Coordinates of C-alpha atoms and ligand atoms in Angstrom, one line a residue:
M1 CA 13.8 -21.1 176.8
A2 CA 13.1 -20.5 180.2
R3 CA 16.9 -19.8 182.4
P4 CA 17.9 -19.9 185.3
L5 CA 17.2 -17.2 187.8
P6 CA 19.7 -14.7 188.6
D7 CA 21.9 -15.0 191.8
V8 CA 21.7 -11.6 193.5
L9 CA 24.8 -10.3 195.5
P10 CA 24.2 -8.6 198.2
V11 CA 27.2 -5.8 198.0
P12 CA 26.9 -3.9 200.9
W13 CA 30.1 -1.1 202.4
P14 CA 29.4 0.8 205.0
A15 CA 30.1 4.2 205.1
D16 CA 33.0 4.3 207.0
L17 CA 35.0 1.4 205.6
P18 CA 37.6 3.6 202.7
A19 CA 37.8 0.0 200.4
P20 CA 34.7 -2.7 200.3
P21 CA 34.5 -5.8 203.5
A22 CA 35.7 -9.0 201.1
R23 CA 33.4 -10.3 200.7
T24 CA 31.8 -7.8 198.0
E25 CA 35.4 -7.6 197.2
E26 CA 34.4 -11.1 194.9
A27 CA 31.3 -10.3 193.5
V28 CA 32.3 -7.3 191.8
A29 CA 35.1 -9.4 190.8
R30 CA 32.2 -11.4 189.6
A31 CA 30.1 -8.8 187.2
A32 CA 33.1 -7.4 186.4
Q33 CA 33.6 -11.1 184.8
V34 CA 30.6 -11.3 183.5
L35 CA 30.1 -7.7 182.1
G36 CA 33.9 -8.5 180.5
S37 CA 32.5 -11.7 178.3
G38 CA 28.4 -10.0 177.3
G39 CA 26.9 -10.8 179.7
L40 CA 23.6 -8.4 181.6
V41 CA 23.7 -7.4 185.4
A42 CA 21.9 -5.2 187.4
I43 CA 24.0 -2.3 189.4
P44 CA 22.8 -0.3 192.1
T45 CA 22.8 3.2 192.2
E46 CA 22.0 6.1 193.7
T47 CA 18.5 6.9 191.1
V48 CA 16.9 3.3 190.7
Y49 CA 18.8 -0.4 189.0
G50 CA 20.4 -0.1 186.5
L51 CA 21.3 -3.1 183.7
A52 CA 24.9 -2.4 182.5
A53 CA 26.2 -3.9 180.0
D54 CA 30.4 -3.2 179.1
A55 CA 29.5 -0.1 177.0
L56 CA 32.3 -1.0 174.5
D57 CA 30.6 -3.9 172.7
A58 CA 28.1 -3.5 170.0
E59 CA 26.5 -7.1 170.8
A60 CA 26.8 -7.0 174.9
V61 CA 24.5 -3.9 173.9
D62 CA 21.8 -5.6 171.3
R63 CA 21.4 -7.8 174.8
I64 CA 20.7 -5.2 176.8
F65 CA 17.7 -3.7 174.4
A66 CA 16.2 -7.6 174.3
A67 CA 15.9 -7.8 177.8
K68 CA 14.5 -4.5 178.2
G69 CA 12.2 -5.3 174.9
R70 CA 13.0 -1.7 174.3
P71 CA 13.3 -0.2 171.1
A72 CA 16.1 0.1 169.0
S73 CA 15.4 3.6 168.3
N74 CA 15.6 5.0 172.6
P75 CA 19.8 5.7 172.9
L76 CA 21.3 4.4 176.6
I77 CA 23.2 6.5 179.3
V78 CA 27.1 5.0 179.3
H79 CA 28.4 4.9 183.4
V80 CA 31.2 6.7 183.3
A81 CA 34.8 6.1 187.0
D82 CA 35.1 9.8 185.8
T83 CA 35.1 12.9 184.4
A84 CA 38.5 11.0 182.1
M85 CA 36.7 8.4 181.1
A86 CA 34.0 10.5 180.3
R87 CA 35.4 12.5 177.8
S88 CA 37.4 10.1 176.3
L89 CA 34.3 8.7 174.9
A90 CA 33.0 12.2 173.7
A91 CA 34.5 14.1 170.0
T92 CA 34.1 17.4 171.8
W93 CA 33.4 18.5 175.3
P94 CA 31.7 21.6 176.0
Q95 CA 31.7 24.0 178.5
A96 CA 27.9 23.4 179.6
A97 CA 29.1 19.5 179.2
E98 CA 32.3 20.5 181.7
Q99 CA 30.9 23.3 184.1
I100 CA 28.2 20.0 185.4
T101 CA 30.2 17.7 185.8
A102 CA 33.0 19.2 187.4
S103 CA 30.5 20.1 189.8
L104 CA 27.3 18.0 190.0
W105 CA 29.6 15.0 189.5
P106 CA 29.9 11.7 190.9
G107 CA 25.6 12.4 190.8
P108 CA 21.9 12.2 189.4
V109 CA 22.8 14.0 186.5
T110 CA 23.3 13.0 182.9
V111 CA 25.4 14.8 180.2
I112 CA 23.8 15.0 175.9
V113 CA 27.6 15.5 173.7
P114 CA 28.6 14.9 170.9
R115 CA 29.8 11.1 171.0
G116 CA 32.6 9.5 170.3
R117 CA 33.9 7.3 168.5
R118 CA 34.9 4.6 170.1
I119 CA 31.0 3.8 171.7
P120 CA 29.2 1.1 169.3
A121 CA 25.9 3.4 167.3
N122 CA 23.9 0.7 168.5
V123 CA 24.2 3.0 172.4
T124 CA 22.9 5.7 171.4
A125 CA 20.2 4.5 167.9
D126 CA 23.0 5.8 165.7
G127 CA 22.7 9.3 166.6
P128 CA 25.5 12.8 166.5
T129 CA 25.2 12.3 170.5
V130 CA 25.8 10.4 173.6
A131 CA 24.5 10.4 176.6
L132 CA 26.7 9.9 180.0
R133 CA 26.4 10.2 183.4
C134 CA 28.8 9.2 186.2
P135 CA 27.1 8.2 189.1
E136 CA 27.1 8.8 192.9
H137 CA 26.9 5.3 193.7
R138 CA 31.1 4.4 194.8
L139 CA 29.7 1.1 194.8
T140 CA 29.1 1.6 191.1
R141 CA 31.9 3.9 190.0
R142 CA 34.0 0.7 191.4
L143 CA 32.8 -1.4 189.7
I144 CA 33.9 0.4 186.4
A145 CA 36.7 0.6 187.0
T146 CA 37.5 -2.9 187.9
L147 CA 36.1 -3.5 184.8
G148 CA 38.1 -0.4 183.0
R149 CA 35.2 0.3 180.7
P150 CA 32.2 1.7 180.9
L151 CA 28.3 0.7 181.3
A152 CA 25.2 1.5 178.6
A153 CA 22.9 1.1 181.7
P154 CA 19.8 1.7 181.1
S155 CA 17.0 1.6 183.9
A156 CA 16.7 -2.6 185.1
N157 CA 12.1 -2.5 184.4
R158 CA 11.3 -4.2 180.6
S159 CA 10.5 -1.7 179.0
M160 CA 6.6 1.2 179.5
Q161 CA 7.4 -0.8 183.0
L162 CA 8.1 1.8 186.1
S163 CA 11.5 1.4 187.3
P164 CA 12.9 -0.6 189.7
T165 CA 14.3 1.1 193.5
T166 CA 15.1 -2.3 195.1
A167 CA 17.0 -5.7 193.2
G168 CA 13.2 -7.7 194.5
H169 CA 12.3 -5.4 192.0
V170 CA 14.7 -5.7 189.4
L171 CA 14.8 -9.6 190.3
E172 CA 10.2 -9.2 189.9
G173 CA 10.7 -8.0 186.6
L174 CA 13.6 -9.2 184.8
G175 CA 14.5 -12.4 186.3
N176 CA 15.4 -14.8 184.3
R177 CA 16.0 -12.1 181.5
I178 CA 19.9 -11.6 182.5
D179 CA 23.0 -12.9 184.0
L180 CA 23.5 -11.4 187.7
I181 CA 22.2 -8.7 190.7
L182 CA 24.1 -7.1 192.8
D183 CA 21.2 -5.4 195.7
G184 CA 23.4 -2.9 197.1
G185 CA 20.5 -2.0 198.9
P186 CA 17.0 0.5 198.5
C187 CA 18.4 3.5 195.8
G188 CA 18.9 6.9 198.2
R189 CA 17.4 9.0 195.1
G190 CA 14.2 7.1 193.3
I191 CA 13.8 9.0 189.8
E192 CA 15.7 8.6 187.4
S193 CA 18.9 10.8 186.8
T194 CA 17.9 14.7 184.6
V195 CA 19.0 13.9 181.1
V196 CA 20.5 17.8 180.4
D197 CA 21.8 18.6 176.5
C198 CA 24.4 20.0 176.4
T199 CA 25.1 20.6 172.0
V200 CA 23.0 23.3 172.0
D201 CA 23.4 27.1 174.1
P202 CA 21.5 27.2 176.2
P203 CA 21.8 23.4 177.7
R204 CA 18.2 21.8 177.2
I205 CA 17.1 19.6 179.8
L206 CA 15.0 16.5 179.0
R207 CA 14.1 15.4 181.6
P208 CA 13.4 16.7 184.4
G209 CA 15.2 14.9 187.9
P210 CA 17.2 14.9 191.1
I211 CA 19.1 17.6 190.4
G212 CA 16.4 20.8 189.4
R213 CA 17.1 23.8 186.7
V214 CA 17.7 26.6 189.1
E215 CA 20.4 24.6 191.2
L216 CA 21.7 24.2 186.8
E217 CA 21.5 27.5 186.2
A218 CA 22.8 28.7 189.4
V219 CA 25.9 25.9 187.8
L220 CA 25.8 27.0 184.7
G221 CA 25.8 30.9 185.1
G222 CA 22.7 31.2 182.4
P223 CA 19.6 29.9 181.4
V224 CA 18.3 26.4 180.6
L225 CA 15.6 25.8 179.5
D226 CA 13.7 22.6 180.7
M227 CA 11.9 21.2 177.3
T228 CA 9.4 19.1 179.0
E229 CA 7.7 21.7 180.6
V230 CA 4.0 22.2 179.7
H231 CA 2.0 24.5 178.9
D232 CA -1.8 24.4 178.0
G233 CA -1.6 21.1 178.2
A234 CA 0.5 20.5 175.1
P235 CA 5.0 20.7 175.8
T236 CA 7.0 23.3 175.1
M237 CA 8.9 21.7 172.0
P238 CA 8.8 18.6 170.4
A239 CA 10.8 15.9 172.0
R240 CA 14.3 15.7 171.8
S241 CA 14.9 12.5 174.0
P242 CA 12.7 9.5 172.4
G243 CA 12.4 8.5 176.6
T244 CA 10.5 11.0 176.9
L245 CA 7.6 9.9 175.2
A246 CA 4.3 10.3 176.4
R247 CA 3.7 7.5 178.6
H248 CA 6.2 6.0 180.8
Y249 CA 7.6 4.7 184.3
A250 CA 3.6 3.9 184.9
P251 CA 1.9 1.3 187.5
K252 CA 0.2 -1.9 186.2
T253 CA -2.6 0.2 188.4
P254 CA -4.4 3.3 187.0
L255 CA -3.3 6.5 188.3
E256 CA -4.5 9.2 188.7
V257 CA -3.4 12.9 189.8
S258 CA -6.7 14.6 192.0
A259 CA -6.9 18.6 192.4
T260 CA -9.3 17.6 195.5
A261 CA -8.7 13.8 195.9
A262 CA -10.2 13.6 199.2
D263 CA -13.8 14.2 197.0
R264 CA -13.0 12.1 194.5
V265 CA -11.8 9.3 196.6
E266 CA -15.1 10.1 198.3
S267 CA -17.0 9.6 194.7
L268 CA -15.0 6.7 193.9
V269 CA -15.5 4.1 196.9
Q270 CA -19.0 5.2 196.9
S271 CA -19.6 3.6 193.5
G272 CA -18.0 0.3 194.8
K273 CA -14.1 0.7 193.1
R274 CA -11.0 -0.4 195.2
V275 CA -8.9 3.1 195.6
A276 CA -5.4 3.7 197.1
W277 CA -5.2 6.8 198.3
L278 CA -1.6 8.3 198.3
T279 CA -1.6 12.1 200.7
A280 CA 0.7 13.6 203.2
Q281 CA -2.5 14.8 204.3
I282 CA -2.6 12.0 206.6
E283 CA -3.8 14.4 209.8
D284 CA -6.7 15.7 207.5
P285 CA -10.0 15.1 209.8
R286 CA -11.8 14.0 205.9
V287 CA -9.2 11.4 205.7
R288 CA -8.7 9.9 208.7
S289 CA -12.7 9.8 208.7
L290 CA -12.2 8.2 205.0
A291 CA -9.6 5.9 205.9
S292 CA -12.2 3.7 207.9
S293 CA -13.9 2.3 204.4
R294 CA -12.6 -1.3 203.8
D295 CA -12.2 -0.8 200.1
L296 CA -9.5 2.3 200.3
L297 CA -5.7 2.0 201.7
V298 CA -4.6 5.6 202.4
V299 CA -0.8 5.1 202.0
P300 CA 1.2 8.4 203.9
M301 CA 3.3 9.9 201.6
P302 CA 6.1 12.5 202.6
S303 CA 5.3 16.1 202.2
E304 CA 8.4 16.6 200.7
P305 CA 10.1 16.9 197.3
A306 CA 13.2 14.7 197.6
A307 CA 11.8 12.7 200.0
F308 CA 9.0 11.7 198.1
A309 CA 10.8 10.9 195.1
T310 CA 12.5 8.1 197.4
S311 CA 10.0 6.3 198.1
L312 CA 7.8 7.4 195.0
Y313 CA 8.3 3.5 192.9
A314 CA 8.4 1.1 195.8
T315 CA 5.0 2.3 197.0
L316 CA 3.0 1.8 193.5
H317 CA 5.1 -2.0 193.4
A318 CA 4.1 -2.2 196.2
I319 CA 0.5 -1.2 195.3
D320 CA 0.5 -2.7 192.3
R321 CA 1.2 -6.6 194.0
R322 CA -2.5 -5.8 195.0
S323 CA -5.0 -5.4 192.5
L324 CA -6.7 -2.6 192.9
D325 CA -9.5 -1.1 190.7
L326 CA -7.6 2.8 191.1
I327 CA -4.2 5.4 192.4
I328 CA -5.3 8.0 193.4
I329 CA -2.2 10.6 194.4
D330 CA -2.2 14.8 195.9
A331 CA -1.4 17.1 192.9
P332 CA 1.9 18.7 194.0
P333 CA 2.6 22.0 194.3
D334 CA 3.4 23.9 191.4
T335 CA 7.3 24.6 192.0
D336 CA 10.9 23.7 190.2
A337 CA 11.5 21.0 193.6
W338 CA 8.8 19.6 192.5
R339 CA 9.5 19.5 189.0
A340 CA 10.4 15.7 188.7
V341 CA 7.9 13.9 190.9
T342 CA 5.6 15.9 188.3
D343 CA 7.1 14.7 185.7
R344 CA 7.0 11.6 186.4
L345 CA 3.6 10.7 187.6
R346 CA 2.0 12.8 184.2
R347 CA 3.8 10.2 182.1
A348 CA 2.7 8.1 185.0
T349 CA -1.1 9.0 183.2
K350 CA -1.1 9.0 180.0
A351 CA -3.1 6.0 179.3
Ligands
LIG401 O1 18.9 7.7 186.4 C1 19.1 7.3 185.1 O2 19.5 8.1 184.1 C2 19.0 5.9 185.5 C3 20.6 4.5 186.1 C4 20.4 3.4 185.7 O3 21.4 5.9 186.0 N1 18.9 5.6 184.0 C5 17.8 5.3 182.8 O4 17.9 5.2 182.2 O5 17.0 5.9 184.1 P1 17.1 4.3 180.5 O6 17.5 4.6 179.8 O7 15.6 4.4 180.8 O8 16.2 7.0 180.4 C6 18.1 7.4 179.8 C7 17.0 8.5 178.8 C8 15.7 8.1 178.1 O9 14.8 9.9 178.5 C9 16.4 8.0 177.1 O10 15.5 8.6 175.7 C10 17.6 9.0 177.5 O11 18.2 9.2 178.5 N2 18.5 9.4 176.3 C11 19.7 8.5 176.4 N3 20.8 9.1 174.9 C12 19.6 10.4 174.4 C13 20.8 10.9 173.6 N4 22.2 10.9 173.2 N5 19.9 12.0 173.5 C14 19.0 12.3 174.0 N6 18.2 12.0 175.3 C15 19.2 10.3 175.3
LIG402 MG1 13.9 4.1 181.6

């Protein structure tokens, strides 16, 4: 049965105001009410939009899996208002979790810790650990504090599709499957949080993200393993995080990463393909001459990794609407700062 489209409520909160404007506060109250009665609300965060339900309500959590078409074997991240709420959801609080959260929360890093008894089994896919994150986005923390309960929230997209970085993306992807959307504007980071397993020593990165390995090692004063680093085409270790399944975060248009993009683009266009080329080299004479082709869309991208991440998904969402044959992206540099972007591009290209 078709459901009506959800309301999309703007939730502006100017940086110079200590408390949100009255209309934003009303939207937060309404979202808390929907969540309190077991409903689903799409929420802004600094990384990507999340699809939230009361994390302590197993039936509401089941609705998240149904709305996304997500396998029950893939656990969810639980969002908290502060470290005290996080600790109340963990069976024990490892030292690595303490160090990471003390230095980097609120922020785009998720810690995996032993699961406390209050967390329903479906949140963690029956596993003994739980993923916890305190978002930088203060509107979302305010919502959690108003509700007084943690929020389970995966990215607000259908399973296997691109994560949303605007309320419009959420409406397009999940529209009639959810109850309400809070529109906090475009996400500042644009890429999902770093996921760190703190139940093992040394801690392990299960998903690279805005907080890189170098920064984590500085905070911990010791080594961190990146389980997603690829050597000779194969990951370092078998996945322990179901979300690290090879294909993920993929646009509908086939995507290719190329170290010799100009050559590749030229031969594709010559063979009659309609191509989008995401490149930072827009001043390059070769790019300029190719750009005059009717079948080629040159999309200028930032040359700095954080800015590249911020615009990546929004760019891919926009290109998907044009039904082109192929997306070509210049291969990023092989450095820690580009790890998260390289990881997402690798997953998006796996057939
Ligand atoms: O930035 C983010 O993390 C966004 C926003 C909404 O907060 N959320 C997000 O959630 O990306 P999701 O569900 O799309 O990705 C969660 C990832 C998945 O790869 C999942 O397998 C992993 O975290 N994960 C969750 N709980 C886990 C656990 N207990 N052990 C290992 N991996 C876990
Ligand atoms: Mg996701």
